[in-house]
GROMACS .gro file of C-alpha atoms in nm:
model
  455
    1MET     CA    1   0.000   0.000   0.000
    2LEU     CA    2   0.105   0.356  -0.053
    3SER     CA    3   0.021   0.454   0.303
    4GLN     CA    4  -0.176   0.354   0.609
    5THR     CA    5  -0.487   0.538   0.728
    6THR     CA    6  -0.439   0.740   1.049
    7ALA     CA    7  -0.667   0.935   1.279
    8GLU     CA    8  -0.601   1.248   1.071
    9ASP     CA    9  -0.745   1.068   0.768
   10ALA     CA   10  -1.095   1.053   0.920
   11PRO     CA   11  -1.274   1.196   0.611
   12LEU     CA   12  -1.105   0.927   0.396
   13ARG     CA   13  -1.168   0.625   0.615
   14TRP     CA   14  -1.353   0.329   0.467
   15GLN     CA   15  -1.584   0.331   0.772
   16GLY     CA   16  -1.538  -0.039   0.847
   17ARG     CA   17  -1.578  -0.165   0.492
   18GLY     CA   18  -1.311  -0.373   0.321
   19PRO     CA   19  -1.041  -0.221   0.101
   20LEU     CA   20  -1.060  -0.182  -0.275
   21ARG     CA   21  -0.868  -0.452  -0.461
   22VAL     CA   22  -0.729  -0.343  -0.799
   23THR     CA   23  -0.619  -0.623  -1.035
   24LEU     CA   24  -0.420  -0.581  -1.356
   25VAL     CA   25  -0.651  -0.760  -1.600
   26GLY     CA   26  -0.483  -0.642  -1.919
   27HIS     CA   27  -0.119  -0.545  -1.970
   28PRO     CA   28   0.126  -0.570  -2.263
   29ASP     CA   29   0.358  -0.781  -2.047
   30LEU     CA   30   0.152  -1.100  -2.012
   31LYS     CA   31   0.342  -1.211  -1.703
   32ARG     CA   32   0.209  -0.908  -1.517
   33ILE     CA   33  -0.157  -0.998  -1.562
   34GLY     CA   34  -0.300  -1.080  -1.221
   35GLU     CA   35  -0.089  -0.837  -1.019
   36GLN     CA   36  -0.292  -0.672  -0.745
   37ALA     CA   37  -0.298  -0.377  -0.507
   38ASP     CA   38  -0.526  -0.347  -0.203
   39LEU     CA   39  -0.603   0.020  -0.150
   40ASP     CA   40  -0.694   0.188   0.175
   41ALA     CA   41  -0.866   0.527   0.161
   42ALA     CA   42  -0.547   0.734   0.155
   43ALA     CA   43  -0.388   0.527  -0.122
   44ALA     CA   44  -0.704   0.538  -0.336
   45ALA     CA   45  -0.738   0.914  -0.293
   46LEU     CA   46  -0.375   0.961  -0.395
   47GLY     CA   47  -0.463   0.786  -0.720
   48ILE     CA   48  -0.334   0.539  -0.977
   49CYS     CA   49  -0.126   0.637  -1.278
   50ARG     CA   50   0.153   0.484  -1.483
   51LEU     CA   51   0.397   0.541  -1.194
   52PHE     CA   52   0.177   0.364  -0.939
   53PRO     CA   53   0.416   0.144  -0.736
   54SER     CA   54   0.195  -0.089  -0.534
   55PHE     CA   55   0.099  -0.375  -0.767
   56GLY     CA   56   0.191  -0.724  -0.652
   57ALA     CA   57   0.216  -0.888  -0.311
   58PRO     CA   58   0.564  -0.899  -0.153
   59GLY     CA   59   0.764  -1.157  -0.342
   60TRP     CA   60   0.489  -1.235  -0.596
   61PRO     CA   61   0.533  -1.078  -0.841
   62PRO     CA   62   0.795  -0.804  -0.777
   63ASP     CA   63   0.647  -0.464  -0.702
   64ARG     CA   64   0.678  -0.234  -1.003
   65PRO     CA   65   0.484   0.051  -1.161
   66ILE     CA   66   0.242   0.018  -1.452
   67GLU     CA   67   0.512   0.178  -1.672
   68GLU     CA   68   0.317   0.197  -2.000
   69ARG     CA   69   0.372   0.537  -2.160
   70CYS     CA   70   0.025   0.534  -2.314
   71VAL     CA   71  -0.105   0.573  -1.956
   72SER     CA   72  -0.116   0.926  -1.821
   73ARG     CA   73   0.106   1.047  -1.537
   74GLN     CA   74  -0.204   1.223  -1.408
   75PRO     CA   75  -0.372   0.985  -1.159
   76PHE     CA   76  -0.732   0.874  -1.153
   77ARG     CA   77  -0.862   0.875  -0.795
   78LEU     CA   78  -1.121   0.684  -0.594
   79GLU     CA   79  -1.278   0.873  -0.302
   80GLU     CA   80  -1.537   0.737  -0.064
   81ASP     CA   81  -1.872   0.911  -0.045
   82THR     CA   82  -2.223   0.822   0.072
   83GLY     CA   83  -2.304   0.463  -0.026
   84GLY     CA   84  -2.003   0.403  -0.245
   85VAL     CA   85  -1.702   0.558  -0.414
   86THR     CA   86  -1.658   0.843  -0.662
   87LEU     CA   87  -1.416   0.779  -0.948
   88HIS     CA   88  -1.231   1.091  -1.062
   89PRO     CA   89  -1.088   1.016  -1.409
   90ASN     CA   90  -0.784   1.139  -1.595
   91ALA     CA   91  -0.748   1.192  -1.968
   92THR     CA   92  -0.702   0.820  -2.044
   93THR     CA   93  -0.972   0.671  -1.818
   94SER     CA   94  -1.262   0.462  -1.949
   95LEU     CA   95  -1.526   0.279  -1.746
   96PHE     CA   96  -1.661  -0.043  -1.903
   97GLY     CA   97  -1.535   0.086  -2.239
   98ASP     CA   98  -1.690   0.435  -2.224
   99HIS     CA   99  -1.450   0.727  -2.199
  100LEU     CA  100  -1.492   0.936  -1.883
  101ASP     CA  101  -1.465   1.313  -1.901
  102ALA     CA  102  -1.633   1.372  -1.561
  103SER     CA  103  -1.645   1.204  -1.220
  104VAL     CA  104  -1.885   0.914  -1.170
  105HIS     CA  105  -2.040   0.759  -0.857
  106LEU     CA  106  -1.998   0.382  -0.807
  107GLU     CA  107  -2.245   0.223  -0.567
  108GLU     CA  108  -2.142  -0.043  -0.315
  109GLY     CA  109  -2.339  -0.313  -0.498
  110VAL     CA  110  -2.150  -0.239  -0.818
  111LEU     CA  111  -1.818  -0.244  -0.635
  112GLU     CA  112  -1.893  -0.583  -0.479
  113ARG     CA  113  -1.923  -0.730  -0.829
  114GLY     CA  114  -1.631  -0.523  -0.959
  115VAL     CA  115  -1.588  -0.260  -1.230
  116LEU     CA  116  -1.350  -0.252  -1.528
  117VAL     CA  117  -1.141   0.064  -1.568
  118ALA     CA  118  -0.919   0.113  -1.874
  119LEU     CA  119  -0.613   0.338  -1.863
  120GLY     CA  120  -0.515   0.420  -2.219
  121ARG     CA  121  -0.539   0.152  -2.488
  122TRP     CA  122  -0.360  -0.136  -2.321
  123VAL     CA  123  -0.392  -0.132  -1.942
  124LEU     CA  124  -0.717  -0.271  -1.802
  125LEU     CA  125  -0.793  -0.278  -1.429
  126HIS     CA  126  -1.060  -0.464  -1.232
  127VAL     CA  127  -1.166  -0.280  -0.915
  128ARG     CA  128  -1.381  -0.451  -0.653
  129ARG     CA  129  -1.468  -0.408  -0.286
  130LEU     CA  130  -1.336  -0.685  -0.064
  131PRO     CA  131  -1.537  -0.801   0.238
  132PRO     CA  132  -1.429  -0.649   0.570
  133GLY     CA  133  -1.161  -0.840   0.756
  134PRO     CA  134  -0.790  -0.911   0.740
  135ALA     CA  135  -0.656  -0.976   0.391
  136SER     CA  136  -0.424  -1.269   0.331
  137SER     CA  137  -0.075  -1.177   0.212
  138GLU     CA  138   0.004  -1.536   0.116
  139ALA     CA  139   0.093  -1.582  -0.251
  140PRO     CA  140  -0.194  -1.774  -0.414
  141LEU     CA  141  -0.138  -2.112  -0.575
  142LEU     CA  142  -0.470  -2.152  -0.755
  143GLY     CA  143  -0.573  -1.817  -0.895
  144ILE     CA  144  -0.590  -1.489  -0.713
  145SER     CA  145  -0.946  -1.398  -0.615
  146PRO     CA  146  -1.098  -1.450  -0.268
  147GLU     CA  147  -1.301  -1.737  -0.418
  148MET     CA  148  -0.986  -1.914  -0.531
  149ILE     CA  149  -0.813  -1.849  -0.198
  150GLN     CA  150  -1.106  -2.034  -0.034
  151ILE     CA  151  -1.059  -2.326  -0.274
  152GLN     CA  152  -0.690  -2.332  -0.182
  153ALA     CA  153  -0.784  -2.351   0.187
  154THR     CA  154  -1.019  -2.641   0.112
  155LEU     CA  155  -0.745  -2.828  -0.068
  156ARG     CA  156  -0.507  -2.764   0.221
  157SER     CA  157  -0.756  -2.926   0.459
  158LEU     CA  158  -0.734  -3.247   0.253
  159THR     CA  159  -0.374  -3.296   0.364
  160ARG     CA  160  -0.515  -3.416   0.699
  161THR     CA  161  -0.675  -3.717   0.528
  162ASP     CA  162  -0.539  -3.976   0.289
  163GLY     CA  163  -0.848  -4.122   0.121
  164PRO     CA  164  -0.958  -4.078  -0.242
  165VAL     CA  165  -1.081  -3.732  -0.346
  166LEU     CA  166  -1.342  -3.638  -0.606
  167LEU     CA  167  -1.316  -3.295  -0.774
  168LEU     CA  168  -1.641  -3.166  -0.924
  169GLY     CA  169  -1.687  -2.861  -1.146
  170SER     CA  170  -1.514  -2.714  -1.449
  171THR     CA  171  -1.257  -2.477  -1.299
  172ASP     CA  172  -0.892  -2.567  -1.368
  173ARG     CA  173  -0.881  -2.922  -1.234
  174GLU     CA  174  -0.518  -2.951  -1.342
  175ALA     CA  175  -0.422  -2.664  -1.113
  176ALA     CA  176  -0.630  -2.807  -0.828
  177VAL     CA  177  -0.455  -3.144  -0.855
  178ASP     CA  178  -0.112  -2.977  -0.878
  179VAL     CA  179  -0.189  -2.771  -0.567
  180LEU     CA  180  -0.301  -3.079  -0.375
  181CYS     CA  181   0.018  -3.263  -0.476
  182SER     CA  182   0.231  -2.968  -0.365
  183LEU     CA  183   0.052  -2.936  -0.032
  184CYS     CA  184   0.094  -3.310   0.030
  185GLY     CA  185   0.464  -3.291  -0.054
  186HIS     CA  186   0.446  -3.497  -0.375
  187ASP     CA  187   0.577  -3.441  -0.724
  188ASP     CA  188   0.355  -3.410  -1.030
  189PRO     CA  189   0.063  -3.655  -1.036
  190VAL     CA  190   0.051  -3.969  -1.249
  191ASP     CA  191  -0.262  -3.939  -1.463
  192VAL     CA  192  -0.479  -4.192  -1.645
  193THR     CA  193  -0.762  -4.139  -1.895
  194LEU     CA  194  -1.027  -4.411  -1.884
  195ALA     CA  195  -1.159  -4.325  -2.228
  196GLY     CA  196  -0.826  -4.437  -2.374
  197ILE     CA  197  -0.847  -4.785  -2.216
  198ALA     CA  198  -1.033  -5.050  -2.411
  199SER     CA  199  -1.143  -5.297  -2.141
  200ALA     CA  200  -1.151  -5.384  -1.772
  201PRO     CA  201  -0.852  -5.624  -1.802
  202ALA     CA  202  -0.654  -5.348  -1.971
  203LEU     CA  203  -0.746  -5.109  -1.687
  204ARG     CA  204  -0.638  -5.369  -1.429
  205GLU     CA  205  -0.302  -5.403  -1.602
  206GLU     CA  206  -0.269  -5.025  -1.629
  207LEU     CA  207  -0.340  -4.965  -1.260
  208PHE     CA  208  -0.202  -5.278  -1.092
  209GLY     CA  209   0.054  -5.403  -1.344
  210THR     CA  210   0.154  -5.757  -1.430
  211GLU     CA  211   0.422  -6.000  -1.320
  212ALA     CA  212   0.650  -5.840  -1.579
  213ARG     CA  213   0.601  -5.473  -1.502
  214PRO     CA  214   0.452  -5.249  -1.231
  215GLY     CA  215   0.128  -5.059  -1.280
  216LEU     CA  216   0.061  -4.688  -1.235
  217ILE     CA  217  -0.029  -4.729  -0.868
  218GLN     CA  218   0.302  -4.894  -0.785
  219ARG     CA  219   0.497  -4.648  -1.000
  220SER     CA  220   0.336  -4.345  -0.835
  221GLY     CA  221   0.437  -4.486  -0.493
  222PRO     CA  222   0.322  -4.254  -0.214
  223GLY     CA  223   0.224  -3.989  -0.470
  224VAL     CA  224  -0.103  -3.899  -0.639
  225LEU     CA  225  -0.280  -4.089  -0.917
  226TRP     CA  226  -0.528  -3.873  -1.106
  227ILE     CA  227  -0.820  -4.037  -1.290
  228ARG     CA  228  -0.912  -3.756  -1.528
  229ASP     CA  229  -1.250  -3.887  -1.648
  230ILE     CA  230  -1.408  -4.110  -1.384
  231GLY     CA  231  -1.744  -4.058  -1.559
  232GLN     CA  232  -1.614  -4.260  -1.857
  233ALA     CA  233  -1.594  -4.580  -1.650
  234THR     CA  234  -1.779  -4.873  -1.808
  235PRO     CA  235  -1.977  -5.120  -1.592
  236GLU     CA  236  -1.699  -5.377  -1.643
  237MET     CA  237  -1.442  -5.133  -1.502
  238LEU     CA  238  -1.631  -5.066  -1.177
  239PRO     CA  239  -1.490  -5.360  -0.971
  240VAL     CA  240  -1.135  -5.262  -1.066
  241LEU     CA  241  -1.194  -4.897  -0.971
  242GLN     CA  242  -1.368  -4.994  -0.647
  243GLN     CA  243  -1.066  -5.199  -0.549
  244ALA     CA  244  -0.831  -4.911  -0.631
  245LEU     CA  245  -1.041  -4.654  -0.444
  246ASP     CA  246  -1.058  -4.883  -0.141
  247GLY     CA  247  -0.678  -4.877  -0.129
  248ARG     CA  248  -0.626  -5.243  -0.213
  249ALA     CA  249  -0.402  -5.343  -0.504
  250HIS     CA  250  -0.424  -5.691  -0.654
  251PRO     CA  251  -0.147  -5.723  -0.917
  252VAL     CA  252  -0.153  -6.028  -1.140
  253GLY     CA  253   0.035  -6.313  -0.972
  254GLU     CA  254   0.050  -6.146  -0.629
  255VAL     CA  255  -0.163  -6.146  -0.319
  256THR     CA  256  -0.378  -5.844  -0.239
  257ARG     CA  257  -0.184  -5.573  -0.055
  258ASP     CA  258  -0.232  -5.220   0.072
  259VAL     CA  259  -0.108  -4.926  -0.134
  260SER     CA  260  -0.010  -4.577  -0.028
  261THR     CA  261  -0.101  -4.397  -0.351
  262ARG     CA  262  -0.363  -4.126  -0.312
  263ILE     CA  263  -0.628  -4.130  -0.586
  264VAL     CA  264  -0.790  -3.811  -0.713
  265ALA     CA  265  -1.075  -3.830  -0.966
  266ALA     CA  266  -1.252  -3.553  -1.156
  267ALA     CA  267  -1.593  -3.503  -1.314
  268THR     CA  268  -1.809  -3.206  -1.409
  269THR     CA  269  -2.108  -3.319  -1.196
  270LEU     CA  270  -2.173  -3.590  -0.938
  271GLU     CA  271  -2.433  -3.744  -1.171
  272GLU     CA  272  -2.153  -3.830  -1.416
  273VAL     CA  273  -1.985  -4.053  -1.156
  274PRO     CA  274  -2.118  -4.413  -1.154
  275GLU     CA  275  -2.334  -4.463  -0.846
  276ALA     CA  276  -2.131  -4.767  -0.742
  277LEU     CA  277  -1.822  -4.543  -0.700
  278ARG     CA  278  -1.969  -4.239  -0.526
  279ASP     CA  279  -1.949  -4.374  -0.171
  280ARG     CA  280  -1.585  -4.474  -0.221
  281PHE     CA  281  -1.462  -4.112  -0.204
  282HIS     CA  282  -1.366  -3.977   0.139
  283ASP     CA  283  -1.379  -3.612   0.026
  284VAL     CA  284  -1.576  -3.434  -0.248
  285VAL     CA  285  -1.463  -3.082  -0.348
  286THR     CA  286  -1.686  -2.870  -0.570
  287LEU     CA  287  -1.490  -2.622  -0.782
  288PRO     CA  288  -1.665  -2.313  -0.923
  289ASP     CA  289  -1.825  -2.357  -1.265
  290VAL     CA  290  -1.739  -1.999  -1.359
  291LEU     CA  291  -1.417  -1.814  -1.289
  292PRO     CA  292  -1.422  -1.464  -1.138
  293VAL     CA  293  -1.284  -1.192  -1.366
  294GLU     CA  294  -0.951  -1.185  -1.184
  295ASP     CA  295  -0.906  -1.557  -1.235
  296VAL     CA  296  -1.003  -1.545  -1.602
  297ALA     CA  297  -0.733  -1.281  -1.648
  298TRP     CA  298  -0.476  -1.468  -1.440
  299HIS     CA  299  -0.531  -1.797  -1.623
  300LEU     CA  300  -0.540  -1.625  -1.961
  301GLY     CA  301  -0.212  -1.443  -1.901
  302ARG     CA  302  -0.037  -1.749  -1.760
  303THR     CA  303  -0.166  -1.987  -2.027
  304LEU     CA  304  -0.098  -1.749  -2.314
  305THR     CA  305   0.261  -1.701  -2.199
  306GLN     CA  306   0.307  -2.079  -2.196
  307ARG     CA  307   0.144  -2.122  -2.539
  308LEU     CA  308   0.361  -1.854  -2.698
  309GLY     CA  309   0.669  -2.030  -2.563
  310GLU     CA  310   0.551  -2.366  -2.699
  311VAL     CA  311   0.523  -2.230  -3.053
  312GLY     CA  312   0.847  -2.030  -3.040
  313ARG     CA  313   0.680  -1.688  -3.025
  314GLU     CA  314   0.814  -1.567  -2.689
  315GLU     CA  315   0.887  -1.223  -2.837
  316LEU     CA  316   0.513  -1.157  -2.853
  317VAL     CA  317   0.492  -1.160  -2.474
  318HIS     CA  318   0.672  -0.825  -2.460
  319ARG     CA  319   0.575  -0.675  -2.797
  320ASN     CA  320   0.463  -0.315  -2.811
  321PRO     CA  321   0.181  -0.225  -2.856
  322GLY     CA  322   0.018  -0.468  -2.618
  323TRP     CA  323  -0.097  -0.822  -2.686
  324ALA     CA  324  -0.463  -0.712  -2.698
  325GLU     CA  325  -0.632  -0.375  -2.670
  326ALA     CA  326  -0.839  -0.302  -2.362
  327SER     CA  327  -1.151  -0.280  -2.581
  328ALA     CA  328  -1.099  -0.639  -2.702
  329LEU     CA  329  -1.052  -0.765  -2.347
  330LEU     CA  330  -1.366  -0.584  -2.238
  331GLU     CA  331  -1.566  -0.799  -2.480
  332VAL     CA  332  -1.436  -1.109  -2.304
  333PHE     CA  333  -1.491  -0.989  -1.948
  334THR     CA  334  -1.828  -0.816  -1.994
  335GLY     CA  335  -1.993  -1.059  -2.236
  336PRO     CA  336  -2.217  -1.353  -2.141
  337TRP     CA  337  -1.910  -1.582  -2.132
  338ARG     CA  338  -1.708  -1.541  -1.813
  339GLY     CA  339  -1.477  -1.828  -1.889
  340ASP     CA  340  -1.392  -2.159  -1.732
  341SER     CA  341  -1.035  -2.284  -1.749
  342ARG     CA  342  -1.097  -2.501  -2.056
  343ASN     CA  343  -1.231  -2.210  -2.260
  344VAL     CA  344  -0.955  -1.984  -2.130
  345ALA     CA  345  -0.698  -2.238  -2.254
  346ASN     CA  346  -0.874  -2.256  -2.592
  347LEU     CA  347  -0.873  -1.878  -2.623
  348ALA     CA  348  -0.508  -1.854  -2.523
  349ARG     CA  349  -0.406  -2.118  -2.774
  350ARG     CA  350  -0.594  -1.941  -3.054
  351ILE     CA  351  -0.424  -1.610  -2.973
  352ALA     CA  352  -0.083  -1.774  -2.951
  353MET     CA  353  -0.117  -1.942  -3.290
  354ALA     CA  354  -0.248  -1.627  -3.461
  355SER     CA  355  -0.048  -1.339  -3.604
  356PRO     CA  356   0.006  -1.036  -3.378
  357GLU     CA  357  -0.247  -0.834  -3.577
  358THR     CA  358  -0.528  -1.091  -3.546
  359GLN     CA  359  -0.819  -0.971  -3.335
  360MET     CA  360  -0.957  -1.201  -3.067
  361GLU     CA  361  -1.284  -1.380  -3.127
  362LEU     CA  362  -1.529  -1.466  -2.854
  363PRO     CA  363  -1.553  -1.840  -2.782
  364PRO     CA  364  -1.900  -1.998  -2.755
  365GLY     CA  365  -2.096  -1.960  -2.436
  366ASP     CA  366  -2.112  -2.303  -2.281
  367GLU     CA  367  -1.955  -2.565  -2.507
  368GLU     CA  368  -1.599  -2.649  -2.586
  369GLU     CA  369  -1.500  -2.516  -2.925
  370ASP     CA  370  -1.417  -2.798  -3.165
  371ALA     CA  371  -1.373  -2.556  -3.455
  372GLY     CA  372  -1.098  -2.370  -3.270
  373THR     CA  373  -0.876  -2.679  -3.271
  374ASP     CA  374  -0.676  -2.654  -3.592
  375LEU     CA  375  -0.598  -2.997  -3.738
  376GLU     CA  376  -0.236  -2.915  -3.808
  377ASP     CA  377  -0.206  -2.791  -3.450
  378VAL     CA  378  -0.351  -3.124  -3.333
  379ARG     CA  379  -0.110  -3.325  -3.548
  380LEU     CA  380   0.199  -3.133  -3.432
  381THR     CA  381   0.097  -3.143  -3.066
  382LEU     CA  382   0.031  -3.519  -3.075
  383GLU     CA  383   0.371  -3.576  -3.235
  384ALA     CA  384   0.542  -3.355  -2.975
  385GLN     CA  385   0.364  -3.537  -2.688
  386GLY     CA  386   0.448  -3.886  -2.817
  387TYR     CA  387   0.083  -3.943  -2.917
  388ARG     CA  388  -0.023  -3.955  -2.551
  389ILE     CA  389  -0.385  -3.848  -2.566
  390SER     CA  390  -0.415  -3.707  -2.213
  391ALA     CA  391  -0.094  -3.502  -2.243
  392ALA     CA  392  -0.180  -3.372  -2.591
  393ALA     CA  393  -0.536  -3.281  -2.487
  394LYS     CA  394  -0.400  -3.087  -2.190
  395ALA     CA  395  -0.150  -2.902  -2.412
  396LEU     CA  396  -0.425  -2.813  -2.661
  397GLY     CA  397  -0.671  -2.708  -2.392
  398ILE     CA  398  -0.943  -2.951  -2.506
  399SER     CA  399  -1.097  -3.268  -2.366
  400PRO     CA  400  -0.963  -3.614  -2.459
  401ASN     CA  401  -1.294  -3.695  -2.630
  402THR     CA  402  -1.267  -3.386  -2.850
  403LEU     CA  403  -0.907  -3.477  -2.933
  404ARG     CA  404  -1.016  -3.827  -3.042
  405ARG     CA  405  -1.272  -3.673  -3.278
  406ARG     CA  406  -1.000  -3.457  -3.430
  407MET     CA  407  -0.769  -3.759  -3.456
  408ALA     CA  408  -1.040  -3.942  -3.652
  409GLU     CA  409  -1.050  -3.649  -3.896
  410LEU     CA  410  -0.673  -3.686  -3.938
  411ASP     CA  411  -0.707  -4.065  -3.977
  412LEU     CA  412  -0.480  -4.114  -3.675
  413PRO     CA  413  -0.533  -4.448  -3.494
  414VAL     CA  414  -0.524  -4.536  -3.127
  415ALA     CA  415  -0.318  -4.834  -3.020
  416ALA     CA  416  -0.619  -5.047  -2.927
  417GLU     CA  417  -0.747  -5.027  -3.287
  418LEU     CA  418  -0.425  -5.138  -3.459
  419THR     CA  419  -0.440  -5.453  -3.668
  420ASP     CA  420  -0.196  -5.738  -3.619
  421GLU     CA  421  -0.072  -5.684  -3.974
  422ALA     CA  422   0.014  -5.317  -3.909
  423ILE     CA  423   0.196  -5.406  -3.587
  424GLU     CA  424   0.394  -5.685  -3.755
  425ALA     CA  425   0.499  -5.453  -4.040
  426ALA     CA  426   0.613  -5.187  -3.793
  427SER     CA  427   0.800  -5.450  -3.589
  428ARG     CA  428   0.996  -5.565  -3.892
  429GLN     CA  429   1.080  -5.206  -3.988
  430ALA     CA  430   1.185  -5.109  -3.633
  431ASP     CA  431   1.356  -5.441  -3.556
  432GLY     CA  432   1.124  -5.495  -3.260
  433ASP     CA  433   1.197  -5.161  -3.087
  434VAL     CA  434   0.862  -5.069  -2.931
  435ALA     CA  435   0.938  -4.696  -2.904
  436GLN     CA  436   1.036  -4.682  -3.273
  437MET     CA  437   0.730  -4.890  -3.364
  438ALA     CA  438   0.506  -4.642  -3.180
  439ARG     CA  439   0.653  -4.351  -3.377
  440LEU     CA  440   0.599  -4.536  -3.707
  441LEU     CA  441   0.241  -4.626  -3.614
  442ARG     CA  442   0.171  -4.279  -3.467
  443VAL     CA  443   0.046  -4.411  -3.134
  444SER     CA  444   0.173  -4.381  -2.777
  445ALA     CA  445   0.440  -4.626  -2.668
  446GLN     CA  446   0.244  -4.705  -2.351
  447GLY     CA  447  -0.071  -4.779  -2.550
  448LEU     CA  448   0.123  -4.999  -2.791
  449ARG     CA  449   0.273  -5.203  -2.505
  450LEU     CA  450  -0.080  -5.265  -2.371
  451ARG     CA  451  -0.192  -5.366  -2.720
  452LEU     CA  452   0.101  -5.608  -2.749
  453ALA     CA  453   0.029  -5.752  -2.404
  454ARG     CA  454  -0.328  -5.833  -2.510
  455SER     CA  455  -0.192  -6.010  -2.818
   0.00000   0.00000   0.00000
């Protein structure tokens, strides 16, 4: 903060209400999206301009001014009045896309939802009133809004138990699983996609292994095994999954034994989970279906930075002018779509693959966008990920089922569908090297080994 309120600041006190949290929603430097400042009355009255120094919590990210020269040195100020706050603009200030040439009153109800203030063409701020009470200075692991901080606290409480966990909802399950792993002191999770497994025996081999090789549960040891799509379980798979969720492994050729692997499963709704599995979960965590504006911005900035790096376009992160004008971002944050993590990833990938001059397009309201997944992008990503469906789907920001539909359009097989003749031809060409065979057949090496085991 710029300063602390004292007794002499009585006319500027917030009168018991929470501070104003200002979040950088749009900025030419993508890594800065999500930086925040919590303003007391004195700091807000002093104003925000391009030299404003208070963004970012200590240590995350480093405190630094807005810096953009298209933003005026003249501050815009927020002063408390009856029932809300008055915004005093400067020459570059816009509110929800409309240029301000006079002060405007913002009521408390509006501030609780948040308002979008643009400074110049590129800097976009989200201003909202926080509830009264002490603010946490801890650097967030799963987003940045109070809602996400609460989710983080819920995940932290799971470290006191060791049973299987079910994550419901559509908000960034990958991040939630990563946070849970970190809090439990484990490395990255081992993940499995049921839709990519052809039968119950194949699932048993995948989870519990065989006499010749360990399964995923043994390989993950005391870590976390993530079942990405528990709703895709077939009736034949239910006994195998029940055994795994009960913490009992029964590898082929061995007696039943306890395992220390923690299982996390994910689904959009509880109804998707087979009824026979629901009572096997010790904890059920419901993630928000819709991300708050701050989290949409944070995920978009983070994901877009990663996507640009993946396609060798890192220079676009710092290009000037900014990566998207404030007016384009306003369409995203004020439209009917507020964004879940899957759509945010789709949008980020589309921006990253486009030329710098390409304008953003709004994704559809509620459904994943198949059309946004370019076939050449799918082909290159699958090749880079060794044709592992779950890893490629995560990199593309789409579901495994959508990826399989795109693979069918490219006439790309999955290992379970390979004919004996195709496998034998690849074996002769690769001299029996399974990894080389998988590259020739354009399937994952793991899937090919399962296919060979069934033969």
